[in-house]
PDB file of C-alpha atoms in Angstrom:
ATOM      1  CA  MET A  15     157.226  33.724 -86.165  1.00 80.00           C
ATOM      2  CA  LYS A  16     157.935  36.514 -88.641  1.00 88.00           C
ATOM      3  CA  ALA A  17     154.297  37.197 -89.538  1.00 90.00           C
ATOM      4  CA  MET A  18     153.556  38.292 -85.970  1.00 94.00           C
ATOM      5  CA  THR A  19     156.470  40.708 -85.631  1.00 95.00           C
ATOM      6  CA  VAL A  20     156.159  44.465 -85.238  1.00 97.00           C
ATOM      7  CA  GLN A  21     157.758  44.949 -88.648  1.00 96.00           C
ATOM      8  CA  GLU A  22     155.153  42.809 -90.446  1.00 96.00           C
ATOM      9  CA  LEU A  23     152.097  44.165 -88.630  1.00 97.00           C
ATOM     10  CA  TYR A  24     152.639  47.902 -88.330  1.00 98.00           C
ATOM     11  CA  THR A  25     153.638  51.087 -90.136  1.00 97.00           C
ATOM     12  CA  LEU A  26     155.621  52.640 -87.308  1.00 98.00           C
ATOM     13  CA  ASP A  27     155.661  56.071 -88.943  1.00 97.00           C
ATOM     14  CA  GLU A  28     151.955  56.201 -88.097  1.00 98.00           C
ATOM     15  CA  THR A  29     152.292  56.429 -84.314  1.00 98.00           C
ATOM     16  CA  ILE A  30     153.769  58.878 -81.843  1.00 98.00           C
ATOM     17  CA  ALA A  31     154.796  55.766 -79.886  1.00 98.00           C
ATOM     18  CA  ARG A  32     157.350  54.677 -82.482  1.00 98.00           C
ATOM     19  CA  PRO A  33     160.341  54.829 -80.051  1.00 97.00           C
ATOM     20  CA  LEU A  34     158.578  52.343 -77.785  1.00 97.00           C
ATOM     21  CA  PHE A  35     158.923  49.663 -80.468  1.00 98.00           C
ATOM     22  CA  ASP A  36     162.677  50.065 -80.977  1.00 95.00           C
ATOM     23  CA  GLY A  37     164.369  46.694 -80.680  1.00 94.00           C
ATOM     24  CA  VAL A  38     161.092  44.871 -80.033  1.00 96.00           C
ATOM     25  CA  MET A  39     160.250  41.698 -81.941  1.00 95.00           C
ATOM     26  CA  TYR A  40     156.639  41.022 -80.904  1.00 96.00           C
ATOM     27  CA  PRO A  41     154.271  43.957 -80.312  1.00 97.00           C
ATOM     28  CA  TRP A  42     152.816  42.646 -77.057  1.00 97.00           C
ATOM     29  CA  GLU A  43     156.227  43.083 -75.450  1.00 97.00           C
ATOM     30  CA  VAL A  44     155.512  46.820 -75.132  1.00 98.00           C
ATOM     31  CA  LEU A  45     152.251  46.437 -73.167  1.00 98.00           C
ATOM     32  CA  PRO A  46     153.919  46.678 -69.719  1.00 97.00           C
ATOM     33  CA  LYS A  47     155.880  49.756 -70.845  1.00 98.00           C
ATOM     34  CA  ILE A  48     153.039  51.967 -72.106  1.00 98.00           C
ATOM     35  CA  SER A  49     152.439  53.832 -68.847  1.00 98.00           C
ATOM     36  CA  ALA A  50     156.053  54.887 -68.269  1.00 98.00           C
ATOM     37  CA  PHE A  51     156.451  55.807 -71.941  1.00 98.00           C
ATOM     38  CA  ILE A  52     153.427  58.153 -71.842  1.00 98.00           C
ATOM     39  CA  LEU A  53     154.756  59.930 -68.761  1.00 97.00           C
ATOM     40  CA  GLU A  54     158.111  60.499 -70.437  1.00 97.00           C
ATOM     41  CA  LEU A  55     156.720  61.500 -73.825  1.00 97.00           C
ATOM     42  CA  GLY A  56     153.937  63.658 -72.422  1.00 97.00           C
ATOM     43  CA  ALA A  57     156.360  65.803 -70.479  1.00 95.00           C
ATOM     44  CA  ALA A  58     158.287  66.482 -73.709  1.00 96.00           C
ATOM     45  CA  LEU A  59     155.331  67.372 -75.941  1.00 97.00           C
ATOM     46  CA  SER A  60     155.179  70.855 -77.423  1.00 95.00           C
ATOM     47  CA  GLU A  61     152.955  73.246 -75.496  1.00 95.00           C
ATOM     48  CA  ASP A  62     152.136  74.853 -78.832  1.00 97.00           C
ATOM     49  CA  ASP A  63     150.371  71.676 -79.948  1.00 97.00           C
ATOM     50  CA  TYR A  64     149.273  69.977 -76.711  1.00 98.00           C
ATOM     51  CA  GLU A  65     147.726  71.087 -73.464  1.00 97.00           C
ATOM     52  CA  LYS A  66     147.888  69.246 -70.178  1.00 96.00           C
ATOM     53  CA  ARG A  67     144.478  68.528 -68.705  1.00 93.00           C
ATOM     54  CA  GLY A  68     144.453  67.101 -65.222  1.00 86.00           C
ATOM     55  CA  GLU A  69     147.060  64.680 -63.997  1.00 93.00           C
ATOM     56  CA  ASN A  70     149.217  63.208 -66.768  1.00 97.00           C
ATOM     57  CA  VAL A  71     146.677  63.756 -69.533  1.00 98.00           C
ATOM     58  CA  TRP A  72     147.935  65.502 -72.669  1.00 98.00           C
ATOM     59  CA  VAL A  73     145.391  66.483 -75.318  1.00 98.00           C
ATOM     60  CA  ALA A  74     146.268  67.937 -78.703  1.00 98.00           C
ATOM     61  CA  LYS A  75     144.734  71.378 -79.186  1.00 98.00           C
ATOM     62  CA  SER A  76     143.296  70.224 -82.519  1.00 98.00           C
ATOM     63  CA  ALA A  77     141.570  67.194 -80.945  1.00 98.00           C
ATOM     64  CA  LYS A  78     137.842  67.184 -80.191  1.00 98.00           C
ATOM     65  CA  VAL A  79     136.921  65.815 -76.775  1.00 98.00           C
ATOM     66  CA  ALA A  80     133.264  65.665 -75.745  1.00 98.00           C
ATOM     67  CA  PRO A  81     132.558  67.245 -72.341  1.00 97.00           C
ATOM     68  CA  THR A  82     130.972  63.958 -71.256  1.00 97.00           C
ATOM     69  CA  ALA A  83     134.089  61.891 -72.056  1.00 97.00           C
ATOM     70  CA  PHE A  84     136.266  60.761 -69.142  1.00 97.00           C
ATOM     71  CA  ILE A  85     140.042  60.549 -69.551  1.00 98.00           C
ATOM     72  CA  ASN A  86     142.167  59.151 -66.749  1.00 97.00           C
ATOM     73  CA  GLY A  87     145.941  59.520 -67.023  1.00 93.00           C
ATOM     74  CA  PRO A  88     148.434  58.726 -68.124  1.00 98.00           C
ATOM     75  CA  ALA A  89     147.063  59.356 -71.603  1.00 98.00           C
ATOM     76  CA  ILE A  90     147.894  61.181 -74.815  1.00 98.00           C
ATOM     77  CA  ILE A  91     145.172  62.220 -77.257  1.00 98.00           C
ATOM     78  CA  GLY A  92     146.722  62.979 -80.639  1.00 98.00           C
ATOM     79  CA  LYS A  93     146.163  65.735 -83.152  1.00 98.00           C
ATOM     80  CA  ASP A  94     142.751  65.855 -84.841  1.00 98.00           C
ATOM     81  CA  ALA A  95     141.559  62.861 -82.803  1.00 98.00           C
ATOM     82  CA  GLU A  96     137.931  62.694 -81.718  1.00 98.00           C
ATOM     83  CA  VAL A  97     136.831  61.407 -78.317  1.00 98.00           C
ATOM     84  CA  ARG A  98     133.046  61.219 -78.368  1.00 98.00           C
ATOM     85  CA  HIS A  99     130.197  61.317 -75.881  1.00 97.00           C
ATOM     86  CA  CYS A 100     130.666  59.129 -72.792  1.00 97.00           C
ATOM     87  CA  ALA A 101     133.937  57.577 -73.954  1.00 98.00           C
ATOM     88  CA  PHE A 102     135.835  56.118 -70.973  1.00 98.00           C
ATOM     89  CA  ILE A 103     139.623  56.168 -71.183  1.00 98.00           C
ATOM     90  CA  ARG A 104     140.854  54.398 -68.072  1.00 97.00           C
ATOM     91  CA  GLY A 105     144.528  55.225 -68.425  1.00 94.00           C
ATOM     92  CA  ASN A 106     147.724  54.096 -70.135  1.00 98.00           C
ATOM     93  CA  ALA A 107     146.255  55.043 -73.502  1.00 98.00           C
ATOM     94  CA  ILE A 108     147.763  56.609 -76.609  1.00 98.00           C
ATOM     95  CA  VAL A 109     145.108  57.733 -79.086  1.00 98.00           C
ATOM     96  CA  GLY A 110     146.672  58.421 -82.472  1.00 98.00           C
ATOM     97  CA  GLU A 111     146.260  61.365 -84.795  1.00 98.00           C
ATOM     98  CA  GLY A 112     142.877  61.437 -86.482  1.00 98.00           C
ATOM     99  CA  ALA A 113     141.658  58.467 -84.449  1.00 98.00           C
ATOM    100  CA  VAL A 114     138.056  58.128 -83.265  1.00 98.00           C
ATOM    101  CA  VAL A 115     137.070  56.878 -79.811  1.00 98.00           C
ATOM    102  CA  GLY A 116     133.319  56.549 -79.907  1.00 97.00           C
ATOM    103  CA  ASN A 117     130.351  56.765 -77.604  1.00 96.00           C
ATOM    104  CA  SER A 118     130.572  54.425 -74.617  1.00 95.00           C
ATOM    105  CA  THR A 119     133.880  52.997 -75.850  1.00 98.00           C
ATOM    106  CA  GLU A 120     136.317  51.993 -73.109  1.00 98.00           C
ATOM    107  CA  LEU A 121     140.119  51.991 -73.492  1.00 98.00           C
ATOM    108  CA  LYS A 122     142.753  50.705 -71.086  1.00 98.00           C
ATOM    109  CA  ASN A 123     146.489  50.135 -71.628  1.00 98.00           C
ATOM    110  CA  VAL A 124     146.358  50.539 -75.389  1.00 98.00           C
ATOM    111  CA  ILE A 125     148.090  52.099 -78.343  1.00 98.00           C
ATOM    112  CA  LEU A 126     145.842  53.231 -81.167  1.00 98.00           C
ATOM    113  CA  PHE A 127     147.874  54.136 -84.219  1.00 98.00           C
ATOM    114  CA  ASN A 128     146.843  57.098 -86.374  1.00 98.00           C
ATOM    115  CA  LYS A 129     143.408  56.999 -87.997  1.00 98.00           C
ATOM    116  CA  VAL A 130     142.199  54.024 -85.902  1.00 98.00           C
ATOM    117  CA  GLN A 131     138.445  53.907 -85.376  1.00 98.00           C
ATOM    118  CA  VAL A 132     136.762  52.359 -82.334  1.00 98.00           C
ATOM    119  CA  PRO A 133     133.573  54.347 -82.792  1.00 97.00           C
ATOM    120  CA  HIS A 134     130.674  52.500 -81.146  1.00 95.00           C
ATOM    121  CA  TYR A 135     130.429  50.512 -77.906  1.00 97.00           C
ATOM    122  CA  ASN A 136     133.891  48.936 -78.069  1.00 98.00           C
ATOM    123  CA  TYR A 137     136.074  47.639 -75.269  1.00 98.00           C
ATOM    124  CA  VAL A 138     139.778  47.719 -76.093  1.00 98.00           C
ATOM    125  CA  GLY A 139     142.160  46.628 -73.349  1.00 98.00           C
ATOM    126  CA  ASP A 140     145.829  45.603 -73.330  1.00 98.00           C
ATOM    127  CA  SER A 141     145.871  45.840 -77.104  1.00 98.00           C
ATOM    128  CA  ILE A 142     147.605  47.556 -80.020  1.00 98.00           C
ATOM    129  CA  LEU A 143     145.604  48.629 -83.067  1.00 98.00           C
ATOM    130  CA  GLY A 144     147.505  49.417 -86.257  1.00 98.00           C
ATOM    131  CA  TYR A 145     147.109  52.295 -88.704  1.00 98.00           C
ATOM    132  CA  LYS A 146     143.556  52.749 -90.009  1.00 98.00           C
ATOM    133  CA  SER A 147     142.296  49.603 -88.291  1.00 98.00           C
ATOM    134  CA  HIS A 148     138.585  49.678 -87.462  1.00 98.00           C
ATOM    135  CA  MET A 149     136.456  47.814 -84.959  1.00 98.00           C
ATOM    136  CA  GLY A 150     132.790  47.545 -85.872  1.00 98.00           C
ATOM    137  CA  ALA A 151     130.033  48.415 -83.415  1.00 98.00           C
ATOM    138  CA  GLY A 152     130.025  46.265 -80.300  1.00 98.00           C
ATOM    139  CA  SER A 153     133.241  44.393 -81.120  1.00 98.00           C
ATOM    140  CA  ILE A 154     135.565  43.932 -78.147  1.00 98.00           C
ATOM    141  CA  THR A 155     138.931  42.630 -77.065  1.00 98.00           C
ATOM    142  CA  SER A 156     138.746  40.054 -74.303  1.00 97.00           C
ATOM    143  CA  ASN A 157     141.961  40.513 -72.347  1.00 97.00           C
ATOM    144  CA  VAL A 158     141.858  37.925 -69.539  1.00 96.00           C
ATOM    145  CA  LYS A 159     141.360  34.179 -69.976  1.00 95.00           C
ATOM    146  CA  SER A 160     138.407  32.676 -68.144  1.00 95.00           C
ATOM    147  CA  ASP A 161     140.754  30.350 -66.248  1.00 96.00           C
ATOM    148  CA  LYS A 162     142.974  33.357 -65.376  1.00 95.00           C
ATOM    149  CA  LYS A 163     146.069  31.568 -66.709  1.00 96.00           C
ATOM    150  CA  LEU A 164     148.867  33.341 -68.571  1.00 97.00           C
ATOM    151  CA  VAL A 165     148.098  34.113 -72.202  1.00 96.00           C
ATOM    152  CA  VAL A 166     149.733  32.007 -74.905  1.00 95.00           C
ATOM    153  CA  VAL A 167     149.761  33.170 -78.540  1.00 95.00           C
ATOM    154  CA  LYS A 168     148.909  30.193 -80.725  1.00 91.00           C
ATOM    155  CA  SER A 169     150.216  29.999 -84.275  1.00 84.00           C
ATOM    156  CA  PRO A 170     150.649  27.306 -86.924  1.00 79.00           C
ATOM    157  CA  GLU A 171     154.372  27.342 -86.166  1.00 80.00           C
ATOM    158  CA  GLY A 172     153.886  26.725 -82.471  1.00 88.00           C
ATOM    159  CA  ASN A 173     152.863  28.526 -79.318  1.00 93.00           C
ATOM    160  CA  ILE A 174     154.541  31.606 -77.876  1.00 93.00           C
ATOM    161  CA  GLU A 175     154.458  32.086 -74.113  1.00 94.00           C
ATOM    162  CA  THR A 176     153.836  35.762 -73.284  1.00 95.00           C
ATOM    163  CA  GLY A 177     154.109  35.581 -69.507  1.00 95.00           C
ATOM    164  CA  MET A 178     151.154  37.981 -69.349  1.00 96.00           C
ATOM    165  CA  LYS A 179     147.834  37.547 -67.618  1.00 97.00           C
ATOM    166  CA  LYS A 180     146.302  40.496 -69.463  1.00 97.00           C
ATOM    167  CA  PHE A 181     146.650  40.565 -73.245  1.00 97.00           C
ATOM    168  CA  GLY A 182     143.885  41.513 -75.638  1.00 97.00           C
ATOM    169  CA  ALA A 183     144.560  41.701 -79.376  1.00 98.00           C
ATOM    170  CA  MET A 184     147.251  42.886 -81.763  1.00 98.00           C
ATOM    171  CA  LEU A 185     145.624  44.213 -84.938  1.00 98.00           C
ATOM    172  CA  GLY A 186     147.839  45.025 -87.902  1.00 98.00           C
ATOM    173  CA  ASP A 187     147.353  47.995 -90.213  1.00 98.00           C
ATOM    174  CA  GLU A 188     143.954  48.395 -91.860  1.00 98.00           C
ATOM    175  CA  VAL A 189     142.290  45.446 -90.164  1.00 98.00           C
ATOM    176  CA  GLU A 190     138.483  45.483 -90.323  1.00 98.00           C
ATOM    177  CA  VAL A 191     136.696  43.788 -87.423  1.00 98.00           C
ATOM    178  CA  GLY A 192     133.014  43.083 -88.048  1.00 98.00           C
ATOM    179  CA  CYS A 193     130.279  44.183 -85.659  1.00 98.00           C
ATOM    180  CA  GLY A 194     129.697  42.132 -82.521  1.00 98.00           C
ATOM    181  CA  SER A 195     132.959  40.186 -82.749  1.00 98.00           C
ATOM    182  CA  VAL A 196     135.038  39.026 -79.786  1.00 98.00           C
ATOM    183  CA  LEU A 197     138.815  38.958 -80.080  1.00 98.00           C
ATOM    184  CA  ASN A 198     139.890  36.437 -77.463  1.00 98.00           C
ATOM    185  CA  PRO A 199     143.032  36.860 -75.327  1.00 97.00           C
ATOM    186  CA  GLY A 200     146.209  36.499 -77.379  1.00 97.00           C
ATOM    187  CA  THR A 201     144.644  37.203 -80.773  1.00 98.00           C
ATOM    188  CA  VAL A 202     146.986  38.508 -83.482  1.00 98.00           C
ATOM    189  CA  VAL A 203     145.505  39.643 -86.806  1.00 98.00           C
ATOM    190  CA  GLY A 204     147.740  40.387 -89.780  1.00 97.00           C
ATOM    191  CA  ALA A 205     147.479  43.620 -91.764  1.00 98.00           C
ATOM    192  CA  HIS A 206     144.681  44.192 -94.308  1.00 98.00           C
ATOM    193  CA  THR A 207     142.536  41.359 -92.960  1.00 98.00           C
ATOM    194  CA  ASN A 208     138.739  41.388 -92.589  1.00 98.00           C
ATOM    195  CA  ILE A 209     136.932  39.647 -89.738  1.00 98.00           C
ATOM    196  CA  TYR A 210     133.320  38.668 -90.390  1.00 98.00           C
ATOM    197  CA  PRO A 211     130.683  40.091 -88.022  1.00 98.00           C
ATOM    198  CA  LEU A 212     129.793  38.036 -84.923  1.00 98.00           C
ATOM    199  CA  SER A 213     133.111  36.177 -85.044  1.00 98.00           C
ATOM    200  CA  SER A 214     134.901  34.650 -82.072  1.00 97.00           C
ATOM    201  CA  VAL A 215     138.570  34.966 -82.973  1.00 97.00           C
ATOM    202  CA  ARG A 216     141.581  33.397 -81.276  1.00 94.00           C
ATOM    203  CA  GLY A 217     145.174  32.725 -82.210  1.00 95.00           C
ATOM    204  CA  PHE A 218     146.849  34.082 -85.321  1.00 96.00           C
ATOM    205  CA  VAL A 219     144.955  35.210 -88.430  1.00 97.00           C
ATOM    206  CA  PRO A 220     147.215  35.820 -91.458  1.00 96.00           C
ATOM    207  CA  GLY A 221     147.373  39.169 -93.221  1.00 97.00           C
ATOM    208  CA  ASN A 222     145.444  39.877 -96.439  1.00 97.00           C
ATOM    209  CA  SER A 223     142.782  37.337 -95.566  1.00 97.00           C
ATOM    210  CA  ILE A 224     139.105  37.069 -94.705  1.00 98.00           C
ATOM    211  CA  TYR A 225     138.182  35.366 -91.444  1.00 97.00           C
ATOM    212  CA  LYS A 226     134.743  33.778 -91.873  1.00 96.00           C
ATOM    213  CA  LYS A 227     134.789  31.524 -88.801  1.00 92.00           C
ATOM    214  CA  GLN A 228     137.223  29.378 -86.831  1.00 88.00           C
ATOM    215  CA  GLY A 229     138.917  27.073 -89.346  1.00 88.00           C
ATOM    216  CA  GLU A 230     137.598  28.997 -92.355  1.00 94.00           C
ATOM    217  CA  VAL A 231     140.027  31.720 -93.357  1.00 93.00           C
ATOM    218  CA  VAL A 232     140.471  32.544 -97.035  1.00 94.00           C
ATOM    219  CA  GLU A 233     142.999  34.673 -98.836  1.00 94.00           C
ATOM    220  CA  LYS A 234     141.757  37.943-100.271  1.00 90.00           C
ATOM    221  CA  ALA A 235     141.452  37.986-104.051  1.00 81.00           C
ATOM    222  CA  GLU A 236     144.043  40.151-105.790  1.00 68.00           C
TER     223      GLU A 236
END
């Protein structure tokens, strides 16, 4: 389904991870490759711009990292990014340039494009967040189904088997997720879409739309 492809969801110029998406149709295909990619890219980063902190953790010299934040490798924290008080980065994480990882936010196996904001009490796991996307306070990605079965992406044009047990959400560029929302396993949200607060989202939500509740999605006015 074209609407869920990397090309439709993301501005690839807005991530240091661009090479990881070469030849990939659906963004979730890169989830198992994030760790190895960070190790390769990290070793090649300029020492003028990045410093290595601990094992396989590369932090841009222009980034701000609170002393109370915990970063487990492999991880790359991009230029001018901000990692705030008590953020918990569990590993396999690329935090884009100018991105914000907020207080008590937890990341694991993720790519945050440039200028992404996950600023307050967010859990983001096995997910990819596009340029300038924003998750409101307390909104989370649920990345494992309650029955522990493999995640299937559901769309109007049929289901796509991912073969993955852990898969959170794919958010396109400039997606706004309202406070307290849960993005269920296998959620894909098109670019420039708004999710109402306290939503439970699953399946595919088209770009340029407003998600009010399950079954009530309206197109944005021009």
